[in-house]
Tab-separated table of C-alpha atoms in Angstrom:
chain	number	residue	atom	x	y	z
J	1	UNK	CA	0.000	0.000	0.000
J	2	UNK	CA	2.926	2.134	0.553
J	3	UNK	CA	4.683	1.889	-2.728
J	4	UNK	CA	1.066	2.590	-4.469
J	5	UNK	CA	0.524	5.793	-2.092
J	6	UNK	CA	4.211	6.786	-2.767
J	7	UNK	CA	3.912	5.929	-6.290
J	8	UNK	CA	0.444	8.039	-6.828
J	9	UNK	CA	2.401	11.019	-5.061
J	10	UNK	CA	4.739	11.035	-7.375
J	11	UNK	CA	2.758	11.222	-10.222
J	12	UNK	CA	0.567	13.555	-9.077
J	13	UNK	CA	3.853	15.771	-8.801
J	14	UNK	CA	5.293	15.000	-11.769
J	15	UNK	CA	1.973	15.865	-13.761
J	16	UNK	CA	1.699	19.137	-12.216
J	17	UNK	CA	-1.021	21.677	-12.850
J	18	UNK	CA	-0.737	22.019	-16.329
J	19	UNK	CA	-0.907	17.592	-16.053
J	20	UNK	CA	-3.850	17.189	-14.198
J	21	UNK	CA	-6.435	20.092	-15.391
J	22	UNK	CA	-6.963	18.788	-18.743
J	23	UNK	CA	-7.559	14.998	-17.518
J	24	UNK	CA	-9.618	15.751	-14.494
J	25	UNK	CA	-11.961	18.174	-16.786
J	26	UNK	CA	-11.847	16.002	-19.342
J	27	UNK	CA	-13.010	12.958	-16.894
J	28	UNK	CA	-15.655	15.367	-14.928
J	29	UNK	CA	-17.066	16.262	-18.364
J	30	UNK	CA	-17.508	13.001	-19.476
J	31	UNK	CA	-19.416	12.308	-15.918
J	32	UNK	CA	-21.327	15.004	-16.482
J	33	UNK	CA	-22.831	13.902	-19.652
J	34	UNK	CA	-21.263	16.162	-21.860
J	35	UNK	CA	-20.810	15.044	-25.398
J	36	UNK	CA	-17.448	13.379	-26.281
J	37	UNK	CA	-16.047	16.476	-28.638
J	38	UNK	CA	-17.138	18.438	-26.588
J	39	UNK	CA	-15.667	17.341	-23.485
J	40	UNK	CA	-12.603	17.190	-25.359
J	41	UNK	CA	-12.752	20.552	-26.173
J	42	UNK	CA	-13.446	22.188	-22.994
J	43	UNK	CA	-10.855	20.224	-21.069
J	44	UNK	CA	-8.328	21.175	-23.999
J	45	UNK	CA	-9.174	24.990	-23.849
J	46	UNK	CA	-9.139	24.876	-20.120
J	47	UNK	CA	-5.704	23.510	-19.998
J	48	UNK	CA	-4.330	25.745	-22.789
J	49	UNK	CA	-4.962	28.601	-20.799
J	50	UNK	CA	-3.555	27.133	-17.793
J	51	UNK	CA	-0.639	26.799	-19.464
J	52	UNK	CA	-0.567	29.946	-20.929
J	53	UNK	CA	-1.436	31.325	-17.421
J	54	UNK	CA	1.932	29.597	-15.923
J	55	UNK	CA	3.917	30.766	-18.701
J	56	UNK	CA	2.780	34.266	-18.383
J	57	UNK	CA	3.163	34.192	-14.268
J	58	UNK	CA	6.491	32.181	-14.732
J	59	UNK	CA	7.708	35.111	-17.040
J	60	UNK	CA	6.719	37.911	-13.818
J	61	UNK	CA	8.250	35.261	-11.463
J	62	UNK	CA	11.795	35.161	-13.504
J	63	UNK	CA	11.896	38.885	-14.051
J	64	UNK	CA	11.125	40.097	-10.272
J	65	UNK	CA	12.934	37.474	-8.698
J	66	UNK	CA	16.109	38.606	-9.749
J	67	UNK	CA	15.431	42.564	-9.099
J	68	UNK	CA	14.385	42.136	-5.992
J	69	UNK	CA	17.072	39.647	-4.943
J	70	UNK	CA	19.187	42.897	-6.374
J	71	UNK	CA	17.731	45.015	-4.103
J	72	UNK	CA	18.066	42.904	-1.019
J	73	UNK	CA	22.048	42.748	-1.676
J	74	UNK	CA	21.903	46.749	-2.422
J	75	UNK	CA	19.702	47.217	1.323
J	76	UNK	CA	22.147	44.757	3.332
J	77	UNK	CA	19.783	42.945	4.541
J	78	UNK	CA	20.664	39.758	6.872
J	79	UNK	CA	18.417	37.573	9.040
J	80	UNK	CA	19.179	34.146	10.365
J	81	UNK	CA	16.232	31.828	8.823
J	82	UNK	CA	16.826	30.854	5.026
J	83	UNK	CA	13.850	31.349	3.030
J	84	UNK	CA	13.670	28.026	0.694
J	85	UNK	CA	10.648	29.465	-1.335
J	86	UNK	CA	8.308	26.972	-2.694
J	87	UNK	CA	10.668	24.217	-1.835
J	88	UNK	CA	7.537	23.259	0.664
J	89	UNK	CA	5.822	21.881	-2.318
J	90	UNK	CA	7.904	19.111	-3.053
J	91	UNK	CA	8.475	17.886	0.841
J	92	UNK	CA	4.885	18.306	1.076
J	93	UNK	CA	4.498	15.924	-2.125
J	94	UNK	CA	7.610	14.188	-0.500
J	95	UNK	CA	6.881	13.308	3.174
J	96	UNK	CA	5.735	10.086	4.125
J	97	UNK	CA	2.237	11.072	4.961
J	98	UNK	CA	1.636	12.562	1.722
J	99	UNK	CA	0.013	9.497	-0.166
J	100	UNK	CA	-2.084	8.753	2.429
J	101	UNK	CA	-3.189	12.380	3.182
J	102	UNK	CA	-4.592	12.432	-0.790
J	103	UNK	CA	-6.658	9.079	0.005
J	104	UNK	CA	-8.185	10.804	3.113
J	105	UNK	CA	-8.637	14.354	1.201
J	106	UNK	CA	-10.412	13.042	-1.497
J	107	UNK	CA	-12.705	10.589	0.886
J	108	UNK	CA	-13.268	13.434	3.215
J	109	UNK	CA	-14.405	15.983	0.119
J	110	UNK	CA	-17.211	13.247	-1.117
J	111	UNK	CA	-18.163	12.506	2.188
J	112	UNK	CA	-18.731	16.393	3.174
J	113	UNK	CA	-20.477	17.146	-0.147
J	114	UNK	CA	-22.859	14.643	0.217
J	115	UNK	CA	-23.501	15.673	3.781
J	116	UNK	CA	-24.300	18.836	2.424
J	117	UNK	CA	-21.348	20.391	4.596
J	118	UNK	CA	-20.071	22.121	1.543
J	119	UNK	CA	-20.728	22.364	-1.986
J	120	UNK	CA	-17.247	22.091	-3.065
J	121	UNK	CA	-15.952	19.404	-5.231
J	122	UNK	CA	-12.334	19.763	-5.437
J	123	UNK	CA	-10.843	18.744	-8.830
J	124	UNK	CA	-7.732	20.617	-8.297
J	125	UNK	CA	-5.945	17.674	-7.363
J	126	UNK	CA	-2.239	20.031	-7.827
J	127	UNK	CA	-3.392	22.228	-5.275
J	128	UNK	CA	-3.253	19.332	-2.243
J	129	UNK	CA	0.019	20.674	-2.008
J	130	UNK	CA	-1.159	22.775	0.456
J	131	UNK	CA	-2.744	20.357	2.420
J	132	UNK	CA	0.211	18.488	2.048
J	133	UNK	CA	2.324	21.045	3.315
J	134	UNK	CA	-0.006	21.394	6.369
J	135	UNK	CA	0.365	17.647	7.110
J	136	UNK	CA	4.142	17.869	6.240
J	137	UNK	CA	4.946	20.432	8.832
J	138	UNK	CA	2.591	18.829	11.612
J	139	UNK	CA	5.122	15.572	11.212
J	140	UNK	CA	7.947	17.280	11.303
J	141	UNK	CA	6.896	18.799	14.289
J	142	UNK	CA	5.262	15.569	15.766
J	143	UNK	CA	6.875	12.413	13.050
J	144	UNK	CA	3.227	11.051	14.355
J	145	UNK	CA	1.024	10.402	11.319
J	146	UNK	CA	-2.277	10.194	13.296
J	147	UNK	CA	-1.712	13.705	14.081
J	148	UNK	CA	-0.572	14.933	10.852
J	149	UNK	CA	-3.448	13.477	9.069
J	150	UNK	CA	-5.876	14.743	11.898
J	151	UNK	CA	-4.650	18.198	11.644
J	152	UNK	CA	-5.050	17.951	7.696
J	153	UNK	CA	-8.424	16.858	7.977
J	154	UNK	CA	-9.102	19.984	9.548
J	155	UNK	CA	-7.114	22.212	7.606
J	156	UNK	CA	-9.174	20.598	4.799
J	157	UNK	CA	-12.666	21.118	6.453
J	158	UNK	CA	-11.678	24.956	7.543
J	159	UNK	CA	-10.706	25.450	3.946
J	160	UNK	CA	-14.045	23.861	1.976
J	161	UNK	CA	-16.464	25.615	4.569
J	162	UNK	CA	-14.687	28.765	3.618
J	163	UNK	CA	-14.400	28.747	0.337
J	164	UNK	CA	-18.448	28.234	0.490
J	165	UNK	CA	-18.809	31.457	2.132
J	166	UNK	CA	-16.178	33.588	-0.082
J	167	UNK	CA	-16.804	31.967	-3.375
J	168	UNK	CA	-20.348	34.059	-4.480
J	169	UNK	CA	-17.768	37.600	-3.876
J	170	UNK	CA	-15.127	35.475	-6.797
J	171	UNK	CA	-18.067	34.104	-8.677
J	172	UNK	CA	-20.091	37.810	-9.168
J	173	UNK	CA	-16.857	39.657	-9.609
J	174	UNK	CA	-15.306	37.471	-12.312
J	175	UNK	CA	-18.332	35.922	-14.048
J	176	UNK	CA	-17.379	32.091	-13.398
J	177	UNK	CA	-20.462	30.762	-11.836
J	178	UNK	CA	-20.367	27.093	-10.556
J	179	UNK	CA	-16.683	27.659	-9.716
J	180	UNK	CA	-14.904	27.826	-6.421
J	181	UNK	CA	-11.324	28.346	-5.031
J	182	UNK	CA	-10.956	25.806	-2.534
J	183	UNK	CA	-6.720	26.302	-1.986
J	184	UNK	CA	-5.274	27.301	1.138
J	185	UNK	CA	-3.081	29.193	-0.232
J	186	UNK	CA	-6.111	32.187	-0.636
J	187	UNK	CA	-8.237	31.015	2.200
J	188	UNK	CA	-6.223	31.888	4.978
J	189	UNK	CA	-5.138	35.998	3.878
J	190	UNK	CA	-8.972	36.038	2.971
J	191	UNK	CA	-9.460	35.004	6.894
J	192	UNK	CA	-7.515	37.744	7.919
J	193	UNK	CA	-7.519	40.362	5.033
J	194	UNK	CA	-11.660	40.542	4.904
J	195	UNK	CA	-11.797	42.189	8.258
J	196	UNK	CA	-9.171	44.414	7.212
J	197	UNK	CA	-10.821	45.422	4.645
J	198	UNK	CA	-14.211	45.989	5.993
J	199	UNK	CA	-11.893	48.492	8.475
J	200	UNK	CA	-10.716	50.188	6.096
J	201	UNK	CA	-14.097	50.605	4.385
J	202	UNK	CA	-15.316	52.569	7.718
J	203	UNK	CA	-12.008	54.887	8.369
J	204	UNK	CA	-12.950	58.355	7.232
J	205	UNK	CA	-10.417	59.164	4.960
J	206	UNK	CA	-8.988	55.984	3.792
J	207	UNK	CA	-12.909	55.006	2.860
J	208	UNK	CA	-12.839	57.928	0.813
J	209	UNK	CA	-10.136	57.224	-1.365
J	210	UNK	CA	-10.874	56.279	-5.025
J	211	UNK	CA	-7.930	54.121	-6.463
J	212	UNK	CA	-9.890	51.537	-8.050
J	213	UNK	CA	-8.052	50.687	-11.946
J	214	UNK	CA	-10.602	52.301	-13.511
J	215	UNK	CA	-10.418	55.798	-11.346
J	216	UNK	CA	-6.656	56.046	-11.703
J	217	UNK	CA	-6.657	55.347	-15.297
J	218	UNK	CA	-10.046	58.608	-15.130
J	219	UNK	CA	-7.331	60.792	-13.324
J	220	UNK	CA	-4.063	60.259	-14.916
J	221	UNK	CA	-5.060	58.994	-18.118
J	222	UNK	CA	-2.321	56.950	-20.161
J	223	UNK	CA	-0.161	56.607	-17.102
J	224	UNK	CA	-3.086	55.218	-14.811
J	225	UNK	CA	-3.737	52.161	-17.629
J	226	UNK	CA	-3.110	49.139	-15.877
J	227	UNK	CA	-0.351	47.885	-18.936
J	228	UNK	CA	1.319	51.403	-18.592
J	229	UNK	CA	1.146	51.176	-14.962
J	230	UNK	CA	2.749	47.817	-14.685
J	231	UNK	CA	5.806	49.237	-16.605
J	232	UNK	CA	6.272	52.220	-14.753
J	233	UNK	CA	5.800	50.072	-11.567
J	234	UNK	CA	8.755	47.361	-13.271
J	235	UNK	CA	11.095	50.020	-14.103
J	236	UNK	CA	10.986	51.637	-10.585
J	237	UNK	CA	11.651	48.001	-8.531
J	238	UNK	CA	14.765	47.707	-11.330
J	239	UNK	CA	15.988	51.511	-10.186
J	240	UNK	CA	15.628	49.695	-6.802
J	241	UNK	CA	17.523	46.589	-7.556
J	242	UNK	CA	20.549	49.192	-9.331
J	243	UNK	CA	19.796	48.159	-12.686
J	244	UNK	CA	21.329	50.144	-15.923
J	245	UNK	CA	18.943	51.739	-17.966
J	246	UNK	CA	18.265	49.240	-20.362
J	247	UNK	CA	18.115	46.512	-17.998
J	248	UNK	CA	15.572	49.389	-16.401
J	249	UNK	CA	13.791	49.433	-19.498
J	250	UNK	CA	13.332	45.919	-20.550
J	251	UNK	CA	11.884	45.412	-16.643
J	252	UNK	CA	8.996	47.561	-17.487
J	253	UNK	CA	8.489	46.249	-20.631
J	254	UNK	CA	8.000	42.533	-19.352
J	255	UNK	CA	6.007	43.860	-16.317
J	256	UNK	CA	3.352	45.556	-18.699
J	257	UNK	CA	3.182	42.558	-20.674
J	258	UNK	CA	2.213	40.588	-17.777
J	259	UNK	CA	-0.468	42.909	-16.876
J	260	UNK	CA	-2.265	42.329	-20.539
J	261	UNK	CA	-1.396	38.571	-20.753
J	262	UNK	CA	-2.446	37.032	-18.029
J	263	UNK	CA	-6.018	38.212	-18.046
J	264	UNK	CA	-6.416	36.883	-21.569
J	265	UNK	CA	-4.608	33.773	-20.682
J	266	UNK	CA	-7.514	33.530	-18.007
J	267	UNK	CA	-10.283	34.086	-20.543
J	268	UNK	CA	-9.037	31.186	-22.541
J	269	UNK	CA	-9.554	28.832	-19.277
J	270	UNK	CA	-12.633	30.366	-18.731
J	271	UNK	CA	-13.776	29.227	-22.167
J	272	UNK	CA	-12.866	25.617	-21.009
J	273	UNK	CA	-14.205	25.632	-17.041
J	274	UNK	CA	-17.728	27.319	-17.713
J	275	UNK	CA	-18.536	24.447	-19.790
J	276	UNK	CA	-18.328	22.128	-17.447
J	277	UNK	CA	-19.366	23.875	-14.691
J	278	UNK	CA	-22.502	24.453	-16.319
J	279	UNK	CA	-22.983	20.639	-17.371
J	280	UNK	CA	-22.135	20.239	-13.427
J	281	UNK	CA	-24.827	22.209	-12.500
J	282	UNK	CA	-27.423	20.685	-14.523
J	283	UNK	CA	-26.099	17.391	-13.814
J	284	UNK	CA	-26.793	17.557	-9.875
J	285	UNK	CA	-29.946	18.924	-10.406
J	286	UNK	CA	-31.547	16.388	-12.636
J	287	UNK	CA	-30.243	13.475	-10.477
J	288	UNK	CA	-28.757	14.822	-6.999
J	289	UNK	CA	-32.219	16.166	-6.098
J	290	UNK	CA	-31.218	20.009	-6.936
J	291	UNK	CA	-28.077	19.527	-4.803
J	292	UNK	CA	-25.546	22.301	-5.986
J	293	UNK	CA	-21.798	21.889	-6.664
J	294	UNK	CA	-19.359	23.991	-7.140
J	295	UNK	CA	-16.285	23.123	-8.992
J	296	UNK	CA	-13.341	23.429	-6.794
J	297	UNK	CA	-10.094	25.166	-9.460
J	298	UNK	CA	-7.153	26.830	-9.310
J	299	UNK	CA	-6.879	30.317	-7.194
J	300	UNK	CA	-4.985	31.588	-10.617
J	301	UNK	CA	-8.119	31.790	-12.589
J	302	UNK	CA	-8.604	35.113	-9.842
J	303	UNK	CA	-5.486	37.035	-10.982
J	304	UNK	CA	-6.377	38.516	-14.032
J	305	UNK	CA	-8.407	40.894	-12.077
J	306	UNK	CA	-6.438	44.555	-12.796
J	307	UNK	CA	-6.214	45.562	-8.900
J	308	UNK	CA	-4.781	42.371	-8.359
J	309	UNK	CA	-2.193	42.649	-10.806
J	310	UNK	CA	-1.210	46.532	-9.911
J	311	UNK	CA	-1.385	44.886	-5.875
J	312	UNK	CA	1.263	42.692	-6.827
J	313	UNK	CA	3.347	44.818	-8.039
J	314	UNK	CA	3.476	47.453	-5.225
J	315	UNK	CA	3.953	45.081	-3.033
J	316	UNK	CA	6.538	42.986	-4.126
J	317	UNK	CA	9.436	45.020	-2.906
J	318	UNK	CA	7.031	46.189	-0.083
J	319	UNK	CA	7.387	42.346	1.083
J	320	UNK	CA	11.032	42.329	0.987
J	321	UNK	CA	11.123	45.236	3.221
J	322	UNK	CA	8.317	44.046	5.647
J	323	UNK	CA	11.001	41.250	6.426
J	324	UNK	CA	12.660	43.488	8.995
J	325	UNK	CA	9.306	43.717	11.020
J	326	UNK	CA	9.970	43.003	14.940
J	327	UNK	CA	9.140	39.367	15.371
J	328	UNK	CA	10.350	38.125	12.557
J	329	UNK	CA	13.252	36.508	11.746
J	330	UNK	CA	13.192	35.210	7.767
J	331	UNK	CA	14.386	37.210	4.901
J	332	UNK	CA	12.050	37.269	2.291
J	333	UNK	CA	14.073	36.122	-1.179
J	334	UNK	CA	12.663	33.028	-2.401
J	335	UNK	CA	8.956	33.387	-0.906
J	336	UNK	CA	8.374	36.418	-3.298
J	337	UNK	CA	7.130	34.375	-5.652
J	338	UNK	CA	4.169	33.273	-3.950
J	339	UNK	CA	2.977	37.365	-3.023
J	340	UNK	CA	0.246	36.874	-5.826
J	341	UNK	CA	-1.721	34.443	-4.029
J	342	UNK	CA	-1.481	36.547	-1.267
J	343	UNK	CA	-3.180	39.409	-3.342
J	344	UNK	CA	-5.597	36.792	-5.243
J	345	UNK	CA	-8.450	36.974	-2.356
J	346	UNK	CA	-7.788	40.745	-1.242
J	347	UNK	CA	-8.999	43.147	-4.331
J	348	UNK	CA	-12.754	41.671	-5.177
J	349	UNK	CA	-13.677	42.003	-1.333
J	350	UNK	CA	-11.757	45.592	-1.657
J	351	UNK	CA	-14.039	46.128	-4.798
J	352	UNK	CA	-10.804	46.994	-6.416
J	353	UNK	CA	-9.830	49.721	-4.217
J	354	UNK	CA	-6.142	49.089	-4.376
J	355	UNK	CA	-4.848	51.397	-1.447
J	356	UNK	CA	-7.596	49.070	0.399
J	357	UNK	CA	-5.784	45.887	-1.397
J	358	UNK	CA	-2.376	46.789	-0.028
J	359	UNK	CA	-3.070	47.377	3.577
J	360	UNK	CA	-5.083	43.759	4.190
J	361	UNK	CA	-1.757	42.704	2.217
J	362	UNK	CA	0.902	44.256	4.754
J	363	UNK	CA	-1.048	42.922	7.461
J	364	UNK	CA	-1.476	39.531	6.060
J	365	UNK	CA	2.290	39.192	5.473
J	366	UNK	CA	3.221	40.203	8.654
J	367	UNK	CA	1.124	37.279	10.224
J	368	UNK	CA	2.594	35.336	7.787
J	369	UNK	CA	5.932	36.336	9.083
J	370	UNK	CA	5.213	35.760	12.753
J	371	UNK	CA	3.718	32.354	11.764
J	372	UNK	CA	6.689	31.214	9.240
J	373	UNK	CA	9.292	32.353	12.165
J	374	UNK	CA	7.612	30.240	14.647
J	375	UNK	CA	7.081	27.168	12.771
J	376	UNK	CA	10.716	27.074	10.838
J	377	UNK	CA	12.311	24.439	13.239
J	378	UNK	CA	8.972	22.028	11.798
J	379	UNK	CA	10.044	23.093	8.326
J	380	UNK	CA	13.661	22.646	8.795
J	381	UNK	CA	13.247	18.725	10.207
J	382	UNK	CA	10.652	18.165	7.701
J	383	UNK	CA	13.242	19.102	5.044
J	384	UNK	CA	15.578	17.119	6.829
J	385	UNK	CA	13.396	13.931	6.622
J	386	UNK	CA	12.821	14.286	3.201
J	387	UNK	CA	16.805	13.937	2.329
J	388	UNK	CA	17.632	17.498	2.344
J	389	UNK	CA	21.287	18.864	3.535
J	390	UNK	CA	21.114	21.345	5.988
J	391	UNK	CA	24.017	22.611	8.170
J	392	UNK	CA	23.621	22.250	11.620
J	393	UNK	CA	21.830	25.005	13.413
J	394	UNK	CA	20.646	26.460	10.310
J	395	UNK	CA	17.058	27.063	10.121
J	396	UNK	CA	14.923	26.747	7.178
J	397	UNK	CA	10.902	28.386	6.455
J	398	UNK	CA	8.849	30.075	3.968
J	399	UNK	CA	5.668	32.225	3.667
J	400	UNK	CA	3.209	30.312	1.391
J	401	UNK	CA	1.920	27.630	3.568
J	402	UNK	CA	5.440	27.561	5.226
J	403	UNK	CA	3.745	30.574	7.408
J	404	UNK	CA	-0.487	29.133	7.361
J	405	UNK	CA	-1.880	30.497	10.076
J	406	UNK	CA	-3.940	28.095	9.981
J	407	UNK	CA	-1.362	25.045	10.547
J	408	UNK	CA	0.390	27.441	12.758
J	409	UNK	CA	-2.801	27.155	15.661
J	410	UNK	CA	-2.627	23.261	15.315
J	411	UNK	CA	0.770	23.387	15.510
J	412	UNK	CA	0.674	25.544	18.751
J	413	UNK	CA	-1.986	23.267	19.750
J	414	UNK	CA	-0.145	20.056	19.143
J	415	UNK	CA	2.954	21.945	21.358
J	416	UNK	CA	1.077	23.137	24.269
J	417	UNK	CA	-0.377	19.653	24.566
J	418	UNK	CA	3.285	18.384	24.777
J	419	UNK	CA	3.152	15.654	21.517
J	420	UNK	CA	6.138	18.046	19.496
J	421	UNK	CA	9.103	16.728	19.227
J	422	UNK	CA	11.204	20.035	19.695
């Protein structure tokens, strides 16, 4: 059972997001009765965007990467935990728990949609990671796999019953009805960042403020368009990061073509999803009794959105910066390519209001800082167990998932009860 569990892990991994969209929309359309060409053609179309949605975010990933790693040298900035990025991903995939933690996820999604508990079916089968991750860190902190997979379980139940309640804000704003965004990865900053921003919706002044994309672009015409804006935001991180003025130049450029490309990548998937999540719909009502579900995809299908994209942006370097907050210990390098899905959740319940967008960011990473401090000697002996080389005394974390603070309360849980291991 092992070597099957271990051996499903790994291809699950290996397929990645782009490898499991188009077969498990392909296979839902086919259970939802929809017509063999067509089925074909919706999973196809669905996947081509998601691939053109990777390419287009692995293009802002390999540009900003580098020019804010610049600017880090250029600050002097030093702290003690190494941030290993999305390295989490593959000891989540990796740990011994993981095979069995995809049995019990999948089991545990049927049994709570047919218990009516939520309406999400998850079919982003990728996006376990971050349940993985959750169970990962809980046995590196515990090596007890009871535990690990308990905690998951609820991870997994906090993150379906939420994604219920935030989905209809997603689903109005960007059109995809039947959809949801059941990923940890955006539930948690929603937890936090919704209150935030229902603050800063009351504040006289800040409530005031008009900087939706559509305002700006109203007030400062050519320079407040969101592809113009994305340039001039590139080509002030690479004055940041000492760039030359070409190197300046070409930043701006690739940062403006992200803004246009990766909401058209989106519409392409959209073309493919609604499909299917229309055959869903009809599906469960002519033989689940009217029950409704919502298919569960991938948080990306959110960032298109042009607050989101300008959000990024800004606070990209911001993030870097934030790293010398009291508490926390990790400098921000490698994590900085997670900040979208940080954003992803933040600008429809801002109603595009970007000032609003930032602040439920910079409080949502600095949580995520406290939480990714606290937890790094889990991450560091999960590493460890998974065959990773780390010099003694060295201490190892991240901020996606690496900081949940949602794994971070059963973790404190699991260590005031006394069952952690350091």
């Amino acid at each position: 059972m092992d070597a099957f569990l271990n051996g499903f892990s790994t291809v699950l991994s290996r397929l990645g997001s782009n490898g499991i969209l188009p077969v498990m929309l392909f296979v839902l359309a086919l259970i939802f009765r929809m017509k063999l060409a067509d089925a074909l053609r919706a999973a196809l179309t669905g996947a081509v965007g998601m691939v053109g949605m990777n390419l287009t975010t692995d293009m802002l990933v390999a540009k900003m990467e580098p020019a804010t790693t610049a600017m880090v040298e250029r600050l002097g900035l030093k702290l003690d935990i190494i941030d290993t990025g999305w390295a989490l991903i593959n000891y989540g995939w990796g740990s011994r728990v993981a095979g069995i933690l995809v049995i019990v996820g999948i089991a545990l999604n049927l049994i709570l949609l047919f218990t009516n508990f939520t309406k999400t079916l998850m079919i982003d089968f990728w996006n376990y990671w971050s349940f993985l991750a959750c169970g990962g860190l809980i046995y590196g902190a515990t090596e007890n796999v009871f535990l690990s997979v308990a905690a998951t379980a609820i991870y997994m139940i906090i993150t379906w019953k939420w994604s219920d309640i935030v989905a209809p804000i997603y689903q109005e704003a960007s059109g995809m009805e039947g959809c949801t965004w059941p990923t940890g990865a955006i539930i948690a900053p929603a937890m936090i960042g919704f209150p935030v921003i229902k603050l800063c919706q009351k504040i006289p002044g800040i409530k005031d403020v008009k900087a939706d994309p559509e305002t700006m672009q109203e007030k400062f015409g050519i320079f407040g368009e969101t592809m113009v804006l994305g340039a001039i935001i590139g080509m002030i991180i690479g004055v940041l990061a000492g760039y030359d003025v070409v190197d300046i130049f070409l930043l701006g450029v690739n940062m403006g073509a992200v803004m246009i490309l990766l909401p058209r990548m989106i519409a392409i998937m959209m073309e493919g999803l609604l499909p299917i999540a229309g055959a869903a719909q009809e599906f469960c009502e002519a033989r689940l009794h009217g029950k409704e579900v919502w298919i569960g995809i991938d948080a990306s299908t959110l960032m298109g959105n042009p607050c989101n994209m300008t959000s990024i942006m800004i606070m990209t370097p911001i993030v870097t910066v934030m790293s010398l907050i009291p508490g926390n210990r990790m400098l921000a390098v490698a994590s900085l390519v997670a900040v979208p899905w940080f954003i992803i959740p933040l600008a429809y319940a801002a109603k595009d209001n970007i000032l609003h967008t930032c602040i439920a960011a910079t409080v949502v990473f600095a949580v995520y800082f406290w939480c990714a401090t606290a937890m790094a000697g889990a991450h560091t002996h999960l590493a460890e167990l998974c065959g990773t080389a780390i010099e003694s005394g060295q201490l190892t974390s991240c901020l996606s998932e690496g900081g949940n603070p949602i794994t971070f309360i059963l973790y404190k849980i699991m260590e005031f009860v006394g069952v952690t291991i350091g």
